[in-house]
XYZ file of C-alpha atoms in Angstrom:
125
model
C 3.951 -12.145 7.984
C 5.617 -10.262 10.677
C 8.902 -12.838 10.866
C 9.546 -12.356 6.553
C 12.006 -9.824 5.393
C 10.415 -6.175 4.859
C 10.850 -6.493 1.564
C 9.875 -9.760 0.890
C 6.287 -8.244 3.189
C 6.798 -5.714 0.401
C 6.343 -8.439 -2.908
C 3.676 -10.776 -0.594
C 1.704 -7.041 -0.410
C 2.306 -6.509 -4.470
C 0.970 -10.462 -5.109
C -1.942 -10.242 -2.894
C -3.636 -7.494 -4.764
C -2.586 -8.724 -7.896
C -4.639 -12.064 -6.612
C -7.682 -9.928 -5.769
C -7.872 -8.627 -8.798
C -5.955 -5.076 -9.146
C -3.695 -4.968 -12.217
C -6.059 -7.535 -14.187
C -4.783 -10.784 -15.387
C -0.722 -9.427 -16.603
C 1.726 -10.873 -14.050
C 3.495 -7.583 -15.251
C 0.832 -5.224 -13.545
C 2.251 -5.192 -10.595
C 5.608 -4.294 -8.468
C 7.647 -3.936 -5.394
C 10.057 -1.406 -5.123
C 11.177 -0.404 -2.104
C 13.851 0.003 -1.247
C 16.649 2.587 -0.599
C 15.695 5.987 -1.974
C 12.117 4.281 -2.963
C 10.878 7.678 -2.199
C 8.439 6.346 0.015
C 6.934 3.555 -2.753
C 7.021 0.493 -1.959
C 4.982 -1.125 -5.072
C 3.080 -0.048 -7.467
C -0.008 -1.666 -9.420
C -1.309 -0.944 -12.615
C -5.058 -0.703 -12.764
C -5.341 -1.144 -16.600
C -3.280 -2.551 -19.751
C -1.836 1.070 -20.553
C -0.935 1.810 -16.810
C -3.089 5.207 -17.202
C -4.244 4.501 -13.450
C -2.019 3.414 -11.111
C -2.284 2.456 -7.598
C 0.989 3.147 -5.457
C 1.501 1.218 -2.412
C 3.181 1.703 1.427
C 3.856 -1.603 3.115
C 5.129 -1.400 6.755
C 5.527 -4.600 8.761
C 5.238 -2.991 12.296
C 3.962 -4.539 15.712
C 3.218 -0.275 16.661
C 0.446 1.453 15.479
C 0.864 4.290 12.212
C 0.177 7.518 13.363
C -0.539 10.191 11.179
C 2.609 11.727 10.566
C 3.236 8.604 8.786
C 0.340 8.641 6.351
C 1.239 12.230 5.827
C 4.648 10.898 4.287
C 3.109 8.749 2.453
C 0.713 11.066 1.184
C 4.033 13.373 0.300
C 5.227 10.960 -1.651
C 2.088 10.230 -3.717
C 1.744 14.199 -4.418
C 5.594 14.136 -5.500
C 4.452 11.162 -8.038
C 1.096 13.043 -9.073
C -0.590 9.886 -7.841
C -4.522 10.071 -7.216
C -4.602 6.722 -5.628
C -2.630 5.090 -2.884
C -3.038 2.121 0.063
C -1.250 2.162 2.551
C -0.557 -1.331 4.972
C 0.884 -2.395 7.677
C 0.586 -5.774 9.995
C -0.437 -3.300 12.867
C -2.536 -0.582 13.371
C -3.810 2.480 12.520
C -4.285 5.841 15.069
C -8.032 7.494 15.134
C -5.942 10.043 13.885
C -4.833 8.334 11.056
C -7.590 6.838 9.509
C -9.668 10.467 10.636
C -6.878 11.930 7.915
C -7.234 9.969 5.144
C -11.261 10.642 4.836
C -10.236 14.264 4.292
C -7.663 14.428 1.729
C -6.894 14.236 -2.271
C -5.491 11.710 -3.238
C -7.230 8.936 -1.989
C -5.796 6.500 0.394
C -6.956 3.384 1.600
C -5.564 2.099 5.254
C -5.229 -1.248 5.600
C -4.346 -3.063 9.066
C -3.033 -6.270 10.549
C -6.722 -7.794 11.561
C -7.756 -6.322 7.748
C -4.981 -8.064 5.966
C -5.510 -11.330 7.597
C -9.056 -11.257 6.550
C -7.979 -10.708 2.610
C -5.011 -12.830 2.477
C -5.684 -16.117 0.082
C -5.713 -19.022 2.371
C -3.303 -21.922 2.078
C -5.114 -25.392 0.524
């Protein structure tokens, strides 16, 4: 994951919640958007057939750990999108800071690392 494009880590973030589950069974319930101006989205997933509940995501593909000041953007941009719901995950790591943050805070944010990631991705075969 950490040699692929950032946004193709972006789509490969959308798919693998799609395949555990998130979004239901539409192929249309989910989407990556990053990209220039993305205003700190990079996909978001539909949680039902309406898309009443959504679930907007932050992909980074970083080797360095994400400090808090960046889960605080991220957290800006889900306030500027009245978003209740948000995961935020990168192929590295997150500061004791960081994940100390998001226990705190409205809307809800679930950090996801590099070791976490590996452990949910679908395995080839």
């Amino acid at each position: 994951m950490k040699k692929c494009s950032p946004q193709f880590f972006e789509r490969l973030v959308v798919e693998l919640l799609l395949k555990m589950g998130y979004g239901g069974s539409r192929k249309e319930a989910g989407e990556a958007i990053g990209k220039s101006g993305d205003e700190g989205i990079d996909g978001i997933i539909s949680e039902d057939r309406l898309g009443l509940d959504v679930i907007y995501l932050q992909a980074k593909k970083w080797d360095s750990g994400i400090g808090r000041p960046e889960v605080q953007k991220f957290v800006g941009a889900l306030h500027g999108k009245r978003a209740r719901k948000g995961v935020f995950i990168t192929t590295g790591s997150f500061s004791a800071e960081a994940r100390e943050y998001v226990t705190h805070i409205e809307p809800k944010v679930i950090p996801i690392d590099g070791p976490q990631l590996a452990k949910v991705s679908p395995q080839p075969g």
